DNA sequence: GAGTGGTCTAGACCACTCA
DNA sequence: GAGTGGTCTAGACCACTCC
């Protein structure tokens, strides 16, 4: 490319920050100035700087200008694939096994988390995902029937609830939490570990257009690792 | 705002995808077409669609057009602040306590992870971060002296190693892993939990310009949660 | 070859925030 | 009030990829 690309500009700005030509806290030249320097239009410089701002390297304010972040907020990005894809991507064989599926009222702990009044109808699904025949993830899920009525007809022996939901109620918003816990009796027997031994838990709440759909607790054996690069 | 903003367009496109007006796999109208429909310029529509593509809702290809993703790859983004900021952001009082700091050769387990030959000099720092006087994070860190020689003069009684490193070797690359484990004797006594009880561990390897700087293991009590919104 | 997205330009106006 | 970033427009050319 002959003309200066916004990525070139971003790279050069990043370099100057890295070598402390612009130290943390320092104010960068304005967009207009940089545009002249790089022989580009202001829009192009703007694109580059917005990208730096999105990655936390600089902070921008109208009137005040752009500053190099004093404490760069680093962001980790994790890809959250379907379990099946996750397992198969590692080269292992994926298997799925339904443990139970029943209509039930949610216990108060669940309905409270979903901010639903008592008495709402739910499907409670428990299942196990395996990698090369070994337990990989134990899934305990509550699905709010009123939010996705079609779910009542689904046979979860043949398709995992997450897979079905992603395909039929996609693009929802979610809240995700990771933590360590001691294995409950159910989790321990499903994963083949001792009760109380450390397990890695992911908990996810999902809404579609502000209506709560599902609460799921996904438990992994302690060998499980979530890895990312920054 | 009177004119149509790219965020408005994004929202409308997102809505149509959510209500399956455009089902997964379907091809969206071209940018030019949508620009006419929304009464905006193509650049504005482009901005909206690039955002959707970045979030994995659609896939774009030249000539082929934009399609609704069949298997939306969802990405979780976690902010990784300094412990101090993390604690203070929660409204708690932050305290820091150095447990030990000594020059040492790294055990093979550590040097292997950092891909450094034997005999390299390290500083081994162990410290504790507290929130409202309660143990929040136990940090066990190895710092490769050759990568950041100035570190030899730092007094880690007054500043945490992470804080110092972020300020003095910023914008490095890192590999981050989360997992659950049973507390080691050291971890248990530092955090005030029983040995073997579940703890949440974050492990980070950091490089500056491809040279390994540091390996750190950060252990949290089981109450710790990493939370994000998608 | 042709259609679609990727990006750049030049100019403009607006919105926020500091002084 | 004034300076800086945020965004929009209209037009243009390019690059990739499918046919």
XYZ file of C-alpha atoms (C1' of nucleotides) in Angstrom:
498
model
C 0.000 0.000 0.000
C 1.366 3.385 -0.905
C -0.747 5.558 1.308
C -0.230 5.413 5.022
C -2.559 2.927 6.629
C -4.078 3.420 10.046
C -2.314 0.268 11.179
C 1.066 1.750 10.257
C 0.224 4.811 12.277
C -0.916 2.704 15.198
C 2.306 0.743 15.103
C 4.447 3.863 15.060
C 2.521 5.426 17.928
C 2.825 2.194 19.856
C 6.564 2.140 19.246
C 6.998 5.647 20.571
C 5.090 4.727 23.691
C 7.111 1.543 24.171
C 10.466 3.337 23.910
C 9.079 6.026 26.224
C 9.439 8.772 23.688
C 6.036 9.505 25.151
C 6.243 8.445 28.774
C 3.232 7.336 30.813
C 1.148 10.354 31.687
C 2.476 12.438 28.799
C 0.083 14.121 26.411
C 0.264 13.090 22.782
C 0.062 15.591 19.953
C -3.455 16.278 18.713
C -4.959 14.389 15.827
C -4.566 17.309 13.471
C -0.852 17.592 14.218
C -0.226 13.894 13.790
C -2.235 13.857 10.589
C 0.122 16.439 9.138
C 3.169 14.562 10.385
C 2.079 11.266 8.882
C 0.740 12.864 5.758
C -2.636 11.284 6.407
C -6.102 12.598 7.032
C -7.359 13.182 10.511
C -9.858 10.349 10.145
C -7.035 7.890 9.604
C -5.118 9.095 12.620
C -8.346 8.947 14.578
C -8.826 5.298 13.624
C -5.356 4.431 14.882
C -5.774 6.306 18.123
C -9.192 4.835 18.817
C -7.644 1.424 18.523
C -4.926 2.304 21.028
C -7.550 3.703 23.355
C -9.651 0.536 23.041
C -6.625 -1.487 24.087
C -5.983 0.756 27.057
C -2.624 2.161 25.941
C -3.867 5.714 25.836
C -6.743 7.630 27.383
C -8.593 10.188 25.362
C -10.673 13.127 26.478
C -12.193 15.920 24.549
C -10.429 19.160 25.048
C -7.830 17.529 27.306
C -6.273 15.493 24.518
C -4.812 11.979 24.502
C -2.482 10.777 27.215
C -0.378 7.669 27.605
C -2.030 5.581 30.296
C -0.115 5.632 33.546
C -1.430 2.229 34.500
C -2.246 0.477 31.297
C -5.344 -1.607 31.874
C -4.533 -4.905 30.324
C -7.311 -6.932 28.932
C -7.424 -10.639 28.553
C -9.658 -12.016 25.867
C -10.928 -15.545 26.085
C -12.705 -17.340 23.352
C -15.711 -19.215 24.668
C -16.515 -21.974 22.225
C -19.067 -24.703 22.580
C -17.748 -27.534 24.733
C -17.899 -29.845 21.777
C -15.720 -27.587 19.673
C -13.386 -26.991 22.575
C -12.830 -30.691 23.071
C -12.482 -31.507 19.404
C -10.088 -28.614 18.877
C -7.738 -30.269 21.352
C -7.769 -33.371 19.182
C -9.785 -35.446 21.618
C -12.930 -37.434 20.944
C -16.079 -35.734 22.214
C -18.902 -37.577 23.900
C -22.031 -36.337 25.537
C -24.191 -37.979 28.118
C -27.492 -36.775 29.548
C -27.812 -37.494 33.254
C -31.255 -36.110 33.923
C -33.822 -33.771 32.441
C -36.986 -32.796 34.229
C -39.567 -30.079 34.612
C -39.333 -28.397 37.960
C -39.726 -25.211 39.858
C -36.382 -23.604 40.413
C -35.075 -23.475 43.954
C -35.068 -20.000 45.386
C -31.324 -19.700 44.930
C -31.759 -20.064 41.195
C -34.840 -17.911 40.700
C -33.266 -15.194 42.796
C -30.155 -15.151 40.638
C -32.333 -14.869 37.562
C -34.555 -12.273 39.210
C -37.690 -14.245 38.541
C -40.573 -14.548 40.952
C -41.416 -17.916 42.497
C -43.506 -20.457 40.658
C -41.941 -20.021 37.228
C -41.578 -23.228 35.258
C -38.116 -24.513 34.469
C -36.377 -27.415 32.843
C -33.543 -28.735 34.928
C -30.889 -30.508 32.882
C -27.824 -32.288 34.180
C -25.327 -33.694 31.732
C -21.717 -34.655 31.244
C -19.277 -33.765 28.492
C -16.372 -36.124 27.910
C -13.022 -35.804 26.203
C -11.531 -39.124 25.131
C -14.014 -40.873 27.431
C -12.824 -38.950 30.477
C -15.110 -36.472 32.235
C -14.381 -32.992 30.924
C -17.272 -30.885 32.130
C -20.286 -31.489 34.319
C -23.151 -29.193 33.407
C -26.061 -28.339 35.695
C -28.539 -26.057 33.966
C -31.880 -24.375 34.641
C -33.819 -23.142 31.630
C -36.677 -20.668 31.997
C -39.399 -22.104 29.832
C -41.380 -18.907 29.355
C -38.343 -17.267 27.766
C -37.867 -19.968 25.123
C -41.100 -22.023 24.936
C -39.809 -24.259 22.136
C -37.394 -25.767 24.618
C -40.212 -27.835 26.053
C -40.160 -30.101 23.010
C -36.422 -30.661 22.815
C -34.932 -34.055 23.512
C -31.710 -33.412 25.341
C -30.575 -36.992 24.950
C -29.442 -36.190 21.435
C -28.293 -32.588 21.718
C -26.620 -30.735 24.549
C -28.628 -27.899 26.052
C -25.933 -25.352 25.342
C -25.676 -26.376 21.743
C -29.425 -26.156 21.339
C -29.670 -22.796 23.060
C -26.863 -21.252 21.044
C -28.559 -22.364 17.860
C -32.049 -21.290 18.911
C -31.592 -18.323 21.186
C -28.363 -16.835 19.958
C -26.768 -13.471 20.424
C -27.990 -13.005 23.898
C -26.160 -11.155 26.622
C -24.537 -13.025 29.439
C -22.735 -12.694 32.702
C -19.886 -15.069 33.257
C -18.049 -15.932 36.447
C -15.080 -18.220 37.138
C -14.073 -19.504 40.497
C -12.640 -22.453 42.406
C -14.796 -24.564 44.679
C -14.909 -27.871 46.467
C -16.744 -30.534 44.505
C -20.313 -31.213 45.630
C -21.496 -34.802 45.890
C -23.110 -34.627 42.435
C -20.124 -32.990 40.850
C -17.708 -35.386 42.470
C -19.508 -38.493 41.306
C -20.008 -37.152 37.801
C -16.383 -36.122 37.407
C -14.954 -39.078 39.272
C -13.175 -37.069 41.937
C -13.440 -36.972 45.719
C -16.173 -34.766 47.189
C -14.654 -31.513 48.406
C -11.646 -31.740 46.109
C -10.879 -28.588 44.109
C -12.849 -28.071 40.915
C -12.924 -25.238 38.448
C -16.369 -23.738 38.038
C -17.793 -21.488 35.370
C -21.192 -19.993 36.022
C -23.169 -18.220 33.342
C -26.404 -16.254 33.344
C -27.963 -15.553 30.000
C -30.600 -13.083 28.883
C -32.339 -12.622 25.570
C -33.629 -9.110 25.159
C -33.441 -8.560 28.918
C -35.438 -11.697 29.720
C -33.533 -14.277 31.734
C -33.171 -17.535 29.864
C -30.863 -19.796 31.697
C -28.465 -20.267 34.582
C -25.761 -22.847 34.152
C -22.976 -24.134 36.350
C -20.173 -25.859 34.488
C -17.726 -27.823 36.596
C -14.314 -29.031 35.429
C -11.813 -31.388 37.021
C -8.822 -29.597 38.581
C -6.657 -30.357 35.574
C -8.680 -27.828 33.593
C -6.916 -24.628 32.564
C -8.194 -21.506 30.919
C -5.350 -20.027 28.936
C -4.911 -16.814 27.021
C -2.233 -14.574 25.594
C -2.074 -10.842 26.042
C -28.362 13.551 17.430
C -30.328 14.062 14.272
C -28.258 12.068 11.852
C -28.171 8.320 12.165
C -25.298 7.178 14.299
C -23.346 4.021 13.593
C -24.392 2.741 16.992
C -28.054 3.082 16.045
C -27.382 1.108 12.913
C -25.491 -1.514 14.856
C -28.344 -1.858 17.287
C -30.911 -2.260 14.525
C -28.818 -4.852 12.711
C -28.318 -6.691 15.967
C -32.050 -6.656 16.587
C -32.806 -8.152 13.191
C -30.303 -10.899 13.834
C -31.708 -11.564 17.300
C -35.285 -11.880 16.030
C -33.987 -14.069 13.192
C -35.116 -11.716 10.503
C -31.690 -12.688 9.307
C -31.127 -16.261 10.440
C -27.695 -17.767 11.101
C -25.979 -18.433 7.805
C -28.052 -15.866 5.928
C -26.372 -13.187 3.866
C -26.981 -9.598 4.859
C -27.628 -6.864 2.323
C -24.510 -5.106 1.080
C -23.207 -1.956 2.696
C -24.425 0.219 -0.145
C -27.967 -1.127 0.151
C -28.083 -0.666 3.895
C -26.628 2.813 3.578
C -29.554 3.785 1.390
C -32.044 2.145 3.730
C -30.724 3.927 6.791
C -30.148 7.168 4.965
C -26.526 7.117 6.026
C -23.241 6.991 4.199
C -21.554 3.725 3.455
C -18.729 4.562 5.865
C -21.199 4.769 8.724
C -22.771 1.447 7.866
C -19.279 0.020 7.535
C -18.412 1.165 11.037
C -21.462 -0.587 12.453
C -20.806 -3.802 10.569
C -17.147 -3.880 11.496
C -18.179 -3.710 15.091
C -20.562 -6.638 14.671
C -17.832 -8.583 12.908
C -15.345 -7.826 15.687
C -17.816 -9.248 18.182
C -18.317 -12.358 16.115
C -21.961 -11.831 15.229
C -21.318 -11.682 11.518
C -18.570 -12.835 9.198
C -17.490 -10.640 6.356
C -15.748 -11.516 3.121
C -15.043 -9.464 0.090
C -17.182 -10.342 -2.820
C -19.070 -12.914 -0.759
C -20.721 -10.356 1.499
C -21.594 -10.456 5.184
C -23.222 -13.468 6.764
C -24.722 -14.077 10.156
C -22.347 -16.382 12.012
C -23.631 -19.926 12.323
C -21.568 -20.613 15.413
C -20.954 -17.282 16.986
C -17.563 -17.370 18.649
C -18.178 -15.543 21.828
C -15.342 -13.756 23.445
C -15.042 -12.884 27.063
C -12.961 -9.891 27.938
C -11.430 -9.598 31.352
C -9.808 -6.527 32.670
C -6.577 -7.339 34.456
C -5.863 -4.456 36.798
C -3.175 -4.182 39.395
C -4.192 -5.947 42.586
C -4.131 -2.662 44.417
C -6.576 -1.061 42.019
C -8.711 -4.167 41.995
C -9.039 -4.107 45.763
C -9.590 -0.392 46.040
C -12.169 -0.453 43.251
C -14.238 -2.786 45.400
C -14.218 -0.170 48.139
C -11.930 -2.122 50.412
C -8.738 -0.983 52.092
C -5.608 -2.306 50.400
C -2.599 -3.532 52.294
C 0.574 -5.151 51.135
C 2.985 -7.322 53.007
C 6.307 -8.709 51.825
C 6.900 -12.243 53.053
C 10.324 -12.911 51.573
C 12.649 -11.631 48.886
C 15.872 -13.368 48.001
C 18.320 -13.988 45.223
C 18.239 -17.558 44.061
C 18.596 -19.897 41.182
C 15.210 -20.897 39.872
C 14.150 -24.474 40.339
C 14.063 -26.415 37.138
C 10.297 -26.250 37.003
C 10.487 -22.481 36.789
C 13.415 -22.117 34.413
C 11.864 -24.691 32.126
C 8.622 -22.747 31.951
C 10.566 -19.619 31.098
C 12.759 -21.500 28.643
C 15.936 -20.367 30.324
C 18.982 -22.519 30.784
C 20.111 -23.503 34.284
C 22.213 -21.157 36.387
C 20.369 -17.936 35.554
C 20.015 -15.537 38.460
C 16.594 -14.778 39.812
C 14.894 -12.827 42.522
C 12.285 -14.863 44.302
C 9.585 -12.744 45.916
C 6.717 -13.941 48.053
C 4.131 -11.463 49.232
C 0.561 -11.056 50.319
C -2.104 -8.614 49.194
C -4.907 -7.851 51.616
C -8.375 -6.416 51.243
C -9.759 -4.938 54.450
C -7.047 -6.792 56.374
C -8.110 -10.156 54.995
C -5.849 -12.142 52.660
C -6.849 -11.410 49.089
C -3.991 -12.765 47.013
C -0.811 -14.648 47.734
C 1.858 -13.915 45.168
C 4.866 -16.133 44.476
C 7.096 -14.606 41.823
C 10.382 -15.326 40.064
C 12.037 -12.422 38.298
C 14.765 -12.999 35.752
C 17.434 -10.475 36.688
C 19.209 -10.370 33.338
C 15.984 -9.220 31.654
C 15.478 -6.230 33.975
C 18.784 -5.553 35.767
C 17.442 -2.516 37.650
C 15.258 -4.882 39.642
C 18.255 -5.828 41.724
C 18.130 -2.478 43.521
C 14.415 -2.421 44.252
C 13.163 -2.692 47.802
C 10.040 -4.797 47.620
C 9.068 -3.943 51.157
C 7.661 -0.661 49.923
C 6.346 -1.540 46.484
C 4.766 -4.702 45.180
C 6.730 -6.500 42.458
C 3.859 -6.343 40.004
C 3.420 -2.647 40.507
C 7.108 -2.057 39.999
C 7.291 -4.234 36.910
C 4.262 -2.653 35.279
C 5.793 0.771 35.796
C 9.270 -0.211 34.648
C 8.767 -2.890 32.041
C 5.391 -2.045 30.596
C 3.620 -3.144 27.452
C 5.112 -6.566 27.463
C 3.459 -9.720 26.181
C 2.133 -12.322 28.535
C 0.551 -15.720 28.797
C -2.136 -16.095 31.382
C -3.718 -19.227 32.823
C -6.521 -19.727 35.353
C -7.227 -22.920 37.195
C -8.374 -24.436 40.467
C -5.973 -26.243 42.753
C -5.581 -27.493 46.274
C -3.739 -25.048 48.515
C -0.079 -25.857 49.131
C 1.298 -25.510 52.636
C 2.699 -22.053 51.869
C -0.474 -20.882 50.202
C -2.647 -22.259 52.949
C -0.766 -20.547 55.721
C -0.567 -17.253 53.860
C -4.252 -17.221 53.004
C -5.409 -18.706 56.281
C -7.122 -21.736 54.784
C -6.649 -25.447 55.235
C -3.933 -27.103 53.116
C -5.536 -28.853 50.179
C -8.643 -26.736 50.248
C -9.712 -25.279 46.890
C -7.969 -22.097 45.799
C -8.203 -20.089 42.631
C -4.874 -19.722 40.873
C -3.759 -17.341 38.164
C -0.393 -17.996 36.582
C 1.299 -15.488 34.333
C 4.421 -15.564 32.209
C 5.706 -12.274 30.920
C 8.142 -11.377 28.174
C 9.614 -8.069 27.139
C 10.721 -8.110 23.530
C 10.760 -11.927 23.552
C 12.958 -12.128 26.649
C 11.320 -13.866 29.594
C 10.993 -11.535 32.550
C 8.916 -13.159 35.190
C 6.766 -16.087 36.214
C 4.157 -15.442 38.858
C 1.609 -17.586 40.616
C -1.225 -15.654 42.207
C -3.416 -17.592 44.601
C -6.815 -16.456 45.837
C -9.085 -17.821 48.539
C -12.057 -19.788 47.182
C -14.375 -16.832 47.613
C -12.618 -15.131 44.714
C -14.587 -14.681 41.523
C -13.564 -13.480 38.106
C -16.590 -11.889 36.532
C -17.303 -10.543 33.094
C -20.186 -9.612 30.840
C -20.541 -10.709 27.255
C -14.211 -9.865 -14.743
C -17.099 -8.136 -11.419
C -19.041 -7.539 -6.912
C -18.238 -6.601 -2.111
C -15.748 -5.113 1.773
C -11.471 -2.224 3.433
C -9.737 1.988 3.749
C -8.383 6.800 2.671
C -9.438 11.828 1.904
C -11.273 16.398 2.738
C -14.429 18.867 4.787
C -17.807 19.629 8.153
C -20.420 19.942 12.409
C -21.159 18.476 16.995
C -20.237 17.431 21.999
C -17.740 17.446 25.699
C -14.722 19.506 28.919
C -11.293 22.563 30.513
C -10.047 27.179 31.699
C -15.287 30.519 24.977
C -12.208 27.583 22.813
C -9.713 23.411 21.931
C -9.912 18.538 21.180
C -11.919 14.281 20.141
C -16.319 11.879 18.008
C -18.611 11.170 14.118
C -20.840 11.838 9.585
C -20.727 12.590 4.439
C -19.531 11.906 -0.366
C -16.532 10.288 -3.295
C -12.779 7.484 -4.519
C -9.569 3.668 -5.219
C -7.942 -0.696 -3.882
C -7.831 -5.742 -2.660
C -9.709 -9.807 -2.264
C -12.418 -13.532 -3.827
C -15.920 -15.826 -6.298
C -17.559 -17.043 -10.837
